[in-house]
XYZ file of C-alpha atoms in Angstrom:
536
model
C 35.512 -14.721 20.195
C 33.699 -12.515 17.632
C 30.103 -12.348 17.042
C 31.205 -13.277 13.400
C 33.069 -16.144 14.301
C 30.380 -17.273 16.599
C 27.624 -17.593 13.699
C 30.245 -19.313 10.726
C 31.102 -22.100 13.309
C 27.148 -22.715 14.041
C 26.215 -22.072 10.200
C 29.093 -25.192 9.051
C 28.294 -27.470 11.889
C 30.300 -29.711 14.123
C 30.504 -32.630 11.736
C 32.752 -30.253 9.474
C 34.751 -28.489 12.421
C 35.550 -28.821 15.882
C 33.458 -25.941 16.763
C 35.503 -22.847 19.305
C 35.811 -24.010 22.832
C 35.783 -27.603 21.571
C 32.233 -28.750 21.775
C 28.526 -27.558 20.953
C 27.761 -26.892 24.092
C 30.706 -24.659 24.543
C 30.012 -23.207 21.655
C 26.165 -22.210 22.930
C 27.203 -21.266 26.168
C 29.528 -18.737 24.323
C 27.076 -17.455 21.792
C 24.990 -16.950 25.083
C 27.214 -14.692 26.820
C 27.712 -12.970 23.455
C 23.755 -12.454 23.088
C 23.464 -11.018 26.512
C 26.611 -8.514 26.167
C 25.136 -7.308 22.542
C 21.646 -6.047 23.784
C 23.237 -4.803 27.559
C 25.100 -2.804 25.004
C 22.537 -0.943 22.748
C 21.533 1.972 23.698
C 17.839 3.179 23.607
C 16.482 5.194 20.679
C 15.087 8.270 20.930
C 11.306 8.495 20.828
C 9.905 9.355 18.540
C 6.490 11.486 18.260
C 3.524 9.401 18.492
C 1.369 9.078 15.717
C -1.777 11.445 15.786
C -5.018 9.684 16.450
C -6.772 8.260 14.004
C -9.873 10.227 12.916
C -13.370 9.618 13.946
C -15.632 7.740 11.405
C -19.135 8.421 12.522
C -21.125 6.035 10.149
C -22.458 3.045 11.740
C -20.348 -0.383 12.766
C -21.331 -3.446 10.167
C -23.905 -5.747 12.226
C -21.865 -8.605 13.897
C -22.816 -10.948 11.198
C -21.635 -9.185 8.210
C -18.465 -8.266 10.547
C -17.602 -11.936 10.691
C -18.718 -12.674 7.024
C -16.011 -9.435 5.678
C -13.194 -11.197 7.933
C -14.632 -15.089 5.883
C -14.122 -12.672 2.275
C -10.651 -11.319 3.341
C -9.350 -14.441 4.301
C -9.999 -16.470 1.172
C -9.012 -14.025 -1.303
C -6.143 -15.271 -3.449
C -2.520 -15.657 -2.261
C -4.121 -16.681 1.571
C -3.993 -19.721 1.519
C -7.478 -20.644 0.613
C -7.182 -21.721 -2.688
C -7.146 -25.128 -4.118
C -9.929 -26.985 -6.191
C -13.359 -25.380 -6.129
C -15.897 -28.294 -6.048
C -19.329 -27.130 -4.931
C -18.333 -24.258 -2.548
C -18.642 -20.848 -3.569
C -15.588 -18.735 -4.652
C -15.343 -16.210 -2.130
C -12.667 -13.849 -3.654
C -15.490 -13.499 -6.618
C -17.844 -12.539 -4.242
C -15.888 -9.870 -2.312
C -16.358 -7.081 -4.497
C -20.807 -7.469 -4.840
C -20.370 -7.607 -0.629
C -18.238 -4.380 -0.549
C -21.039 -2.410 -3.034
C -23.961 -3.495 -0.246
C -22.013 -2.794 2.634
C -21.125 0.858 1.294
C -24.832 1.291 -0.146
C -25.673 0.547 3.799
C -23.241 3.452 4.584
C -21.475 1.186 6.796
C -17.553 1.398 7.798
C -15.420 -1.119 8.394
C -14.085 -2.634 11.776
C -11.087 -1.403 12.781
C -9.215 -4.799 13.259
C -10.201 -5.574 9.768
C -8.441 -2.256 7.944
C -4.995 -4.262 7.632
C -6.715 -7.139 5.143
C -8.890 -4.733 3.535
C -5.729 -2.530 2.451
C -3.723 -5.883 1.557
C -6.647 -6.726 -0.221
C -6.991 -3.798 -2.531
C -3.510 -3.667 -3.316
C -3.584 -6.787 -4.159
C -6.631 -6.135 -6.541
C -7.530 -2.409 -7.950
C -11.313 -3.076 -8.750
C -11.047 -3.315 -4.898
C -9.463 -0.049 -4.686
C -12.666 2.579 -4.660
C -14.982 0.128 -2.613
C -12.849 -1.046 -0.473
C -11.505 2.596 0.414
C -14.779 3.831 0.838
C -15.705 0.840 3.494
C -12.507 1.792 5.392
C -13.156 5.788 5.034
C -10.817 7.870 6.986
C -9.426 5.550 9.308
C -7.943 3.363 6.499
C -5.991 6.591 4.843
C -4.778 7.010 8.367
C -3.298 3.424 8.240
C -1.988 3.958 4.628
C 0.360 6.703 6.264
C 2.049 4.302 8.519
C 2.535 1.281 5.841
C 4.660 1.987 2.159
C 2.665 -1.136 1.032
C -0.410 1.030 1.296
C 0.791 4.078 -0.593
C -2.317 3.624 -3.282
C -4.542 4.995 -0.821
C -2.413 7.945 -0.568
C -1.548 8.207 -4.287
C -5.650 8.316 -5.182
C -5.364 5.479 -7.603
C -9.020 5.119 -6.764
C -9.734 8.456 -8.121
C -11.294 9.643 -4.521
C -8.557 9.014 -2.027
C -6.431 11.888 -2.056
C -10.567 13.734 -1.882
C -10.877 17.571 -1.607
C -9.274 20.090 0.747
C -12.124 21.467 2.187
C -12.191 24.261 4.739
C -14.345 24.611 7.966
C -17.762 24.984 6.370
C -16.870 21.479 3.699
C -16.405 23.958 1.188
C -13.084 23.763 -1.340
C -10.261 25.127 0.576
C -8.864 27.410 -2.430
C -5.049 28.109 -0.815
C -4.962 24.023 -0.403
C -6.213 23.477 -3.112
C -4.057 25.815 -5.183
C -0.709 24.116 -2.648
C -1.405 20.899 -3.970
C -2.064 21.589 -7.512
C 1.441 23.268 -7.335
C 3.517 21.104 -5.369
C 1.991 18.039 -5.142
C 2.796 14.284 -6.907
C 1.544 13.717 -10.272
C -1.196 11.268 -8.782
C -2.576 13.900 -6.078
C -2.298 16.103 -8.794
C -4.713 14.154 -11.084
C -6.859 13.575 -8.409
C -7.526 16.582 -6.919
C -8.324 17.504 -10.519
C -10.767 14.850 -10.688
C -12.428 15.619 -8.043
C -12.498 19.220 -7.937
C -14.483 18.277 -11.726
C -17.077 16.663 -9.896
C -17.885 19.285 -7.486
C -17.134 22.542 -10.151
C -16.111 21.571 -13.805
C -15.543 25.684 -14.440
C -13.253 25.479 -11.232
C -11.116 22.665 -12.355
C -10.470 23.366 -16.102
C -9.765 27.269 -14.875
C -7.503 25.344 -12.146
C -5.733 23.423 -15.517
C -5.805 25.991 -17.618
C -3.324 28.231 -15.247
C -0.479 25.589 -15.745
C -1.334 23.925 -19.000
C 1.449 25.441 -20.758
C 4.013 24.283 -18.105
C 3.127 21.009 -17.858
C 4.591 18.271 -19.502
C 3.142 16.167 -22.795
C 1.963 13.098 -20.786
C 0.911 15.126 -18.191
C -1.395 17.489 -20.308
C -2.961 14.511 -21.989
C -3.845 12.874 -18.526
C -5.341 15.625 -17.033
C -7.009 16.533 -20.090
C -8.770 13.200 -20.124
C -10.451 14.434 -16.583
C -12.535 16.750 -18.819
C -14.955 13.586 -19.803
C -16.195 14.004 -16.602
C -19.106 17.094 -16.078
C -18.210 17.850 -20.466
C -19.854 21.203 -21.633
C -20.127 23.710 -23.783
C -17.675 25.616 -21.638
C -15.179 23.480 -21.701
C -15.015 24.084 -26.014
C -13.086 27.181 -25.890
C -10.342 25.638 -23.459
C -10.457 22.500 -25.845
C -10.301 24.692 -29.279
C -6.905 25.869 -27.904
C -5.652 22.301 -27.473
C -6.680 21.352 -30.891
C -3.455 23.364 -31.531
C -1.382 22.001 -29.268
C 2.454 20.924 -29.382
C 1.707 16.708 -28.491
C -0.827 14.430 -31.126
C -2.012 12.732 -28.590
C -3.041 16.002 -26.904
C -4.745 17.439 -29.858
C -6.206 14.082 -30.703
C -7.788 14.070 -27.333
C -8.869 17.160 -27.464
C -11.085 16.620 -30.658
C -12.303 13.346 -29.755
C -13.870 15.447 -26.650
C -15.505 18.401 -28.838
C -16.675 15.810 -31.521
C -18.782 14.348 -27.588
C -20.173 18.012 -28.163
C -22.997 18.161 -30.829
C -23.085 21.982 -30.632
C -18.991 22.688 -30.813
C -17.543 24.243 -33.613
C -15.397 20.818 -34.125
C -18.788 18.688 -34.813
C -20.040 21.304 -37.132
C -17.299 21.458 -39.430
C -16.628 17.438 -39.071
C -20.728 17.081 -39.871
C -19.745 19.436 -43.251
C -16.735 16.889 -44.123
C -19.008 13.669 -43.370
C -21.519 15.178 -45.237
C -19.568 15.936 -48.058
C -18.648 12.161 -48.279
C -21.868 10.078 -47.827
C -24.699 10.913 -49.987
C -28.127 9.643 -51.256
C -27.724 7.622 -54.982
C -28.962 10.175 -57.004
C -28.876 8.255 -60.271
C -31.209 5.600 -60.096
C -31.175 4.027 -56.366
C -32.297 6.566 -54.379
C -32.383 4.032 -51.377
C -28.866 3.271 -51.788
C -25.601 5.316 -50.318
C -23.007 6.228 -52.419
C -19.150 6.948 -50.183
C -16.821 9.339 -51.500
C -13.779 9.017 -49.285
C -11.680 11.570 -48.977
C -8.760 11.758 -50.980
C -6.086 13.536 -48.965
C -6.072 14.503 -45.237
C -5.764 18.220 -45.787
C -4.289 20.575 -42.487
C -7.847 21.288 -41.351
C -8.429 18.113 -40.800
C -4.672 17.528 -39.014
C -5.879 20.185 -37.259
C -9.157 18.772 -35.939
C -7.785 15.722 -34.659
C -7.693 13.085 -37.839
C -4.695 11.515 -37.758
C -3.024 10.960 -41.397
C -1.286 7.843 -41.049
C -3.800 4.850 -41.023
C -2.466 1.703 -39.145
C -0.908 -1.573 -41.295
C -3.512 -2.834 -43.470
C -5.863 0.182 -43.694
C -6.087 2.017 -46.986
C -6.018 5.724 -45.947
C -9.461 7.085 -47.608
C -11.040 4.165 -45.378
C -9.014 5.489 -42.575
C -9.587 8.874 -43.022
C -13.591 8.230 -43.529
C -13.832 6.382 -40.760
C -12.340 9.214 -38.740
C -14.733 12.065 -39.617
C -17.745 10.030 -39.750
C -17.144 8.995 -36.309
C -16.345 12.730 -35.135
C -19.771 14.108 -36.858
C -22.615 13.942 -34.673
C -25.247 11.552 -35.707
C -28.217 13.769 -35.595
C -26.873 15.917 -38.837
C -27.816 12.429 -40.917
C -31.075 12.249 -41.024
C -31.539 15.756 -42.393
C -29.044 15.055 -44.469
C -30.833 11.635 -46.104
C -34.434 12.333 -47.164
C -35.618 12.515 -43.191
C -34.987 9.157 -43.170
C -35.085 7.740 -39.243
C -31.412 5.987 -38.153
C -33.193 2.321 -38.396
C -33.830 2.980 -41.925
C -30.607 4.885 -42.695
C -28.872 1.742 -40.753
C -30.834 -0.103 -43.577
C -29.535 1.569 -46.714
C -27.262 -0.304 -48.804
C -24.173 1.321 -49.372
C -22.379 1.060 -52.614
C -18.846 -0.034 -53.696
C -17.894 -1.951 -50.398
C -17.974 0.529 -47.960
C -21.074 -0.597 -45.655
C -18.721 -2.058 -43.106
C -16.754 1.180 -42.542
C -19.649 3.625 -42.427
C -21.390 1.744 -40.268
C -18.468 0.987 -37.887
C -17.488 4.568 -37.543
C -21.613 5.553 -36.851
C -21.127 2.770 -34.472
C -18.359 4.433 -32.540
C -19.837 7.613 -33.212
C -23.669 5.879 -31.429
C -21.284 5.025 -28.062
C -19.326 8.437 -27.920
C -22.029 10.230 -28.350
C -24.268 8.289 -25.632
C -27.029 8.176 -28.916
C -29.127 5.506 -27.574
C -31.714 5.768 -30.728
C -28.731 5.115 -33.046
C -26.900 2.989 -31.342
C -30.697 0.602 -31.023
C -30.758 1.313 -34.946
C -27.038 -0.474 -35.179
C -27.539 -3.435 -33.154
C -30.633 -4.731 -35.089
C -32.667 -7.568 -33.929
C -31.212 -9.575 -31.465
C -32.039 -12.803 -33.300
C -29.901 -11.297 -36.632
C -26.343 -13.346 -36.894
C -23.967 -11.748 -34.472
C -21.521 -10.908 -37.501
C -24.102 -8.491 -38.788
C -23.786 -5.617 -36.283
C -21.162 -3.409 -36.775
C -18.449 -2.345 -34.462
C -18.836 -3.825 -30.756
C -22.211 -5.214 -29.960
C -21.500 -4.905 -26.236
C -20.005 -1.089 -25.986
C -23.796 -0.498 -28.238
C -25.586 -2.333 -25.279
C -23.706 0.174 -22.854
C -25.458 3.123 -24.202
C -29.213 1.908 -24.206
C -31.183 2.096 -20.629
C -30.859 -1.042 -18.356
C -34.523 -2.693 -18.970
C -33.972 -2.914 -22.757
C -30.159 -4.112 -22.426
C -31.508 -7.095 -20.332
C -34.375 -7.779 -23.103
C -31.626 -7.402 -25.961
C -29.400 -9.711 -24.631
C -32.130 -12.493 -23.045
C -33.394 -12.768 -26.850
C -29.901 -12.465 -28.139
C -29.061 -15.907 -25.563
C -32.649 -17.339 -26.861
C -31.589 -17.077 -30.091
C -28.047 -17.931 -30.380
C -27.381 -19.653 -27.158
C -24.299 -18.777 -24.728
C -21.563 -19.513 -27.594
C -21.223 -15.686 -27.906
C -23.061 -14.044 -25.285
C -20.318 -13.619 -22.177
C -19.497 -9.978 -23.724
C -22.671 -8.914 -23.922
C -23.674 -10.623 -20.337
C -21.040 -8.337 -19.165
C -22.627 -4.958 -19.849
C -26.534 -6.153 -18.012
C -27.050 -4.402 -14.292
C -26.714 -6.905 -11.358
C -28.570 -9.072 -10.263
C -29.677 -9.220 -13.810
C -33.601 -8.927 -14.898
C -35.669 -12.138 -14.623
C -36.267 -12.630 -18.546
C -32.543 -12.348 -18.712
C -31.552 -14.903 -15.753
C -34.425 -17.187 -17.052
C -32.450 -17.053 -20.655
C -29.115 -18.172 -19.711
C -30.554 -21.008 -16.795
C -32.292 -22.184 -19.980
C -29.333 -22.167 -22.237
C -27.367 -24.139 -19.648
C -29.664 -26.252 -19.425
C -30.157 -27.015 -22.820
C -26.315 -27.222 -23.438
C -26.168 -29.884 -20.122
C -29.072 -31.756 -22.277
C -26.881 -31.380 -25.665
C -23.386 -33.199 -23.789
C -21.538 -30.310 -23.644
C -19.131 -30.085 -20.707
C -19.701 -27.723 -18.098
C -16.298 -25.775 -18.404
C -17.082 -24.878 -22.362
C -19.119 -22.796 -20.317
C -17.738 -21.581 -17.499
C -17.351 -17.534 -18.167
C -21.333 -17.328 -18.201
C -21.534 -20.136 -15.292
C -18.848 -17.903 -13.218
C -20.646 -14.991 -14.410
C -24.497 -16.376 -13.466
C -22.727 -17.180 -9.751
C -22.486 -13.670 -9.493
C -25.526 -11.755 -11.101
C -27.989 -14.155 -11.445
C -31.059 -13.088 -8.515
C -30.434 -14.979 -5.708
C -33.944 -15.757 -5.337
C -33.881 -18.141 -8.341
C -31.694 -20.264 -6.057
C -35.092 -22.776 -5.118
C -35.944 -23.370 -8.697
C -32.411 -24.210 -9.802
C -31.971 -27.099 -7.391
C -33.189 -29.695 -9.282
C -30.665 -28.953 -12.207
C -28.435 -29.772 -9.324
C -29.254 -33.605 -9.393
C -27.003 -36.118 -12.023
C -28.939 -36.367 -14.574
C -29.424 -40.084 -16.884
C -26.010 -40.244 -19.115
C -27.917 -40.913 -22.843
C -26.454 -42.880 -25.577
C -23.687 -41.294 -27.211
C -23.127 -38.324 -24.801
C -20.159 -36.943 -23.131
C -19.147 -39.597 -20.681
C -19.015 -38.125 -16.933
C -20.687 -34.820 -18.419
C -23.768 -35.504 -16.239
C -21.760 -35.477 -13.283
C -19.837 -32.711 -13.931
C -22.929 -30.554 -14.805
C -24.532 -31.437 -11.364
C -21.213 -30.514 -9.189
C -21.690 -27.172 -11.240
C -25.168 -26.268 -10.099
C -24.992 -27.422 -6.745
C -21.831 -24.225 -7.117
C -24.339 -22.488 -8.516
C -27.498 -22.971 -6.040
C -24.652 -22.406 -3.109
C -23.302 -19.292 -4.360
C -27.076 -18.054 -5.089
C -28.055 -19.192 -1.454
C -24.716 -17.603 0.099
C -25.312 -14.465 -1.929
C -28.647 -13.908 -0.339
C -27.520 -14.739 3.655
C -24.974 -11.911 2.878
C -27.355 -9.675 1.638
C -29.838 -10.585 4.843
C -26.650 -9.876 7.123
C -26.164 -6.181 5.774
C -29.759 -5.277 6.147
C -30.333 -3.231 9.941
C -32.800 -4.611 12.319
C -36.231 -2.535 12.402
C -35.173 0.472 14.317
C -31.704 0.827 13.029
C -30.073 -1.851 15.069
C -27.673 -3.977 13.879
C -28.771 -7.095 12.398
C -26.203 -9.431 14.929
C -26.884 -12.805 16.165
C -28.259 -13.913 12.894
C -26.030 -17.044 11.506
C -23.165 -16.150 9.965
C -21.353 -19.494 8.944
C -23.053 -19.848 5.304
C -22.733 -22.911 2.717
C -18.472 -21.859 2.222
């Protein structure tokens, strides 16, 4: 009887068909002596060449502690089995990524055993990719090799797997580098770019500019896109020749780099055409702007990036305005309008309906150009209606210093409460300054008082889990307790509101054991044999 013939009689069953050999046991004791003959027949493989040994990672081994706490994180991230309603307990998964930054700040690496669910993890998740690559260092590339699942690693999706060939002395090894620029995969390609721009911008665009006319369209405009990174004046000759170049999206890209470049030749003549278009009201308001669009995208223009066609519903003139204001750099303005500072140019009024594209297109301009004076002029006073700043309040925020993004956005929560502050919450440094984390505890609380429900606020609750300080933890805890339901309010809100602080407190009070766990003991040894089993 056939191996085949074996497996359809078990697969229908002997309630269908006497099975072969008349019974089930019969027809066990044949697929028995069937097993047996099958493997005394295969024949051994040939061995093959044993992997080489993983390299060494010399940085130190997490303290036991934090070891047993990264294994807790891995195990509850999504799709593990640890899901299900939240309650009180802290969300893990959340929490992963703020671990993975302190463990790397500590220079730690990871434990070997835990490499597996580390890579599973960041495939699962790419804003795991560049932390959790840099916890698992050399050994976790290793790994990558011997797993397709784990071909990110190899691919330098993180933008620093794929690294540097370096010689004997950690200098750039120019023949590798030179191999892989030539034969390697797109993705090694793109990151050895990147990271050769980090170490020598000249290096890399000289690198690019050997193949650039070989390469393909979509190619040429990733790689071009690499310039952000380390932008100078010597990258505008390199980018003057793209200006001309076959692909829109190339050129396009190209100019939106030189107009980053106040001194280029790009921002000069884009600071002539923006010039040419927004004046002083010379005939009777002088504090008011008069905009004189322009009335044809001419091939010097093409040719500097502006693209002609505006997008459904935008008149060209306002298209093509916004596109050179935006390209000219903001410090030709104030020259240009009676030495007037950008708050009070920000101030004019602007005539004939035009305010809200010239000041969305200085807006852009403020956050391309990193123009933290301008961009402070744009955003106003955080207690102004949010529907008065132009462009994207929060991409504004990115481009002032830390300390007075916190202060913006505390009075921006004071003022308006949390209705529309989760962008702007977004953009603050973690754990976020104590006028800020004062703000929003005092804007949930005032929303718990109003009858709200909890989840009409549970962005900025998710996002206070994870940047408020964790030493605020004590003071919340009494926000924690149900408070009286009053006449008229949200029935069960009271309830609901205390399960979401006692989250809160536990996430605060977790966040702060993990934190303890990273830190050495005095003398450099690990911190072990404190407890790791936290509030999860």
């Amino acid at each position: 009887m056939s191996w085949g013939e074996l497996v359809g009689a078990a697969l229908l069953g002997a309630e269908r068909r006497t099975p072969p050999g008349g019974s089930v046991e019969a027809l066990l004791d044949a697929a028995a002596v069937e097993t047996v003959r099958r493997r005394a027949g295969l024949r051994p493989a040939v061995a093959a060449r044993r992997p080489e040994p993983a390299p060494d990672d010399p940085r130190p081994p997490l303290p036991p502690a934090a070891a047993r706490r990264l294994a807790l994180l891995l195990t509850d991230r999504p799709g593990t089995g640890g899901g299900g309603r939240r309650g009180i307990a802290p969300d893990l998964a959340e929490l992963l990524p703020q671990w993975l930054a302190a463990a790397n700040a500590h220079g730690y690496r990871a434990p070997a055993e835990r490499l597996p669910d580390l890579l599973d993890a960041a495939r699962a998740r790419t804003d795991l990719r560049g932390r959790a690559l840099t916890l698992g260092g050399p050994r976790a590339l290793w790994l990558a090799r011997l797993n397709p699942d784990w071909g990110f690693a190899l691919r330098g999706g993180s933008g620093r797997a794929a690294g540097l060939p370096v010689d004997g002395t950690g200098e750039p090894d120019e023949a590798a580098v030179r191999l892989r620029w030539e034969e390697g995969l797109f993705a090694e390609r793109s990151a050895l770019l990147r990271a050769l721009r980090r170490h020598d911008p000249a290096a890399a665009r000289e690198l690019l500019a050997g193949t650039w006319p070989t390469e393909r369209a979509e190619d040429r405009l990733m790689f071009l896109d690499s310039l952000r990174e380390g932008l100078s004046g010597g990258d505008e000759e390199f980018l003057e020749r793209a200006l001309t170049d076959r692909s829109r999206n190339v050129r396009v890209t190209a100019a939106e780099l030189l107009s980053a470049l106040p001194g280029s030749g790009l921002a000069a003549r884009m600071a002539a055409r923006a010039r040419s278009c927004v004046a002083l009201d010379r005939t009777g308001e002088p504090d008011r702007l008069v905009v004189e669009a322009p009335h044809e995208c001419d091939a010097g223009m093409r040719r500097d990036g502006v693209v002609p066609d505006p997008p459904p519903g935008r008149g060209e003139r306002s298209w093509w305005l916004a596109q050179v204001v935006e390209a000219a750099p903001l410090d030709c303005w104030p020259e240009h309008l009676g030495g007037r500072t950008p708050v009070r140019i920000a101030a004019l009024s602007v005539a004939d309906g035009w305010a809200a594209d010239l000041h969305e297109a200085w807006a852009r301009a403020a956050v391309r150009q990193r123009h933290a004076e301008w961009a402070r002029a744009l955003l106003g006073k955080p207690s102004a209606s949010p529907a008065a700043a132009p462009g994207d309040p929060a991409k504004l925020l990115t481009v002032l210093p830390e300390g007075e993004r916190a202060e913006w956005v505390a009075e921006f929560i004071a003022a308006h409460g949390l209705s529309e502050a989760f962008r702007v919450l977004g953009v603050c440094a973690v754990p976020w300054a104590e006028p800020l984390g004062r703000a929003v505890v005092d804007a949930l609380e005032i929303a718990r008082d109003a009858g709200s429900y909890p989840w009409s606020f549970s962005g900025v609750m998710g996002l206070a889990e994870r940047c408020l300080d964790p030493a605020l933890a004590d003071r919340l805890a009494p926000l924690a307790a149900v408070p009286d339901e009053s006449e008229g309010g949200s029935p069960g809100a009271g309830g609901y509101w205390s399960e979401a602080f006692q989250r809160l407190v536990a996430t605060l009070r977790l966040r702060a054991t993990m934190l303890r766990e990273l830190e050495p003991e005095a003398g450099g040894a690990p911190a072990g044999g404190r407890a790791a089993a936290g509030p999860v």
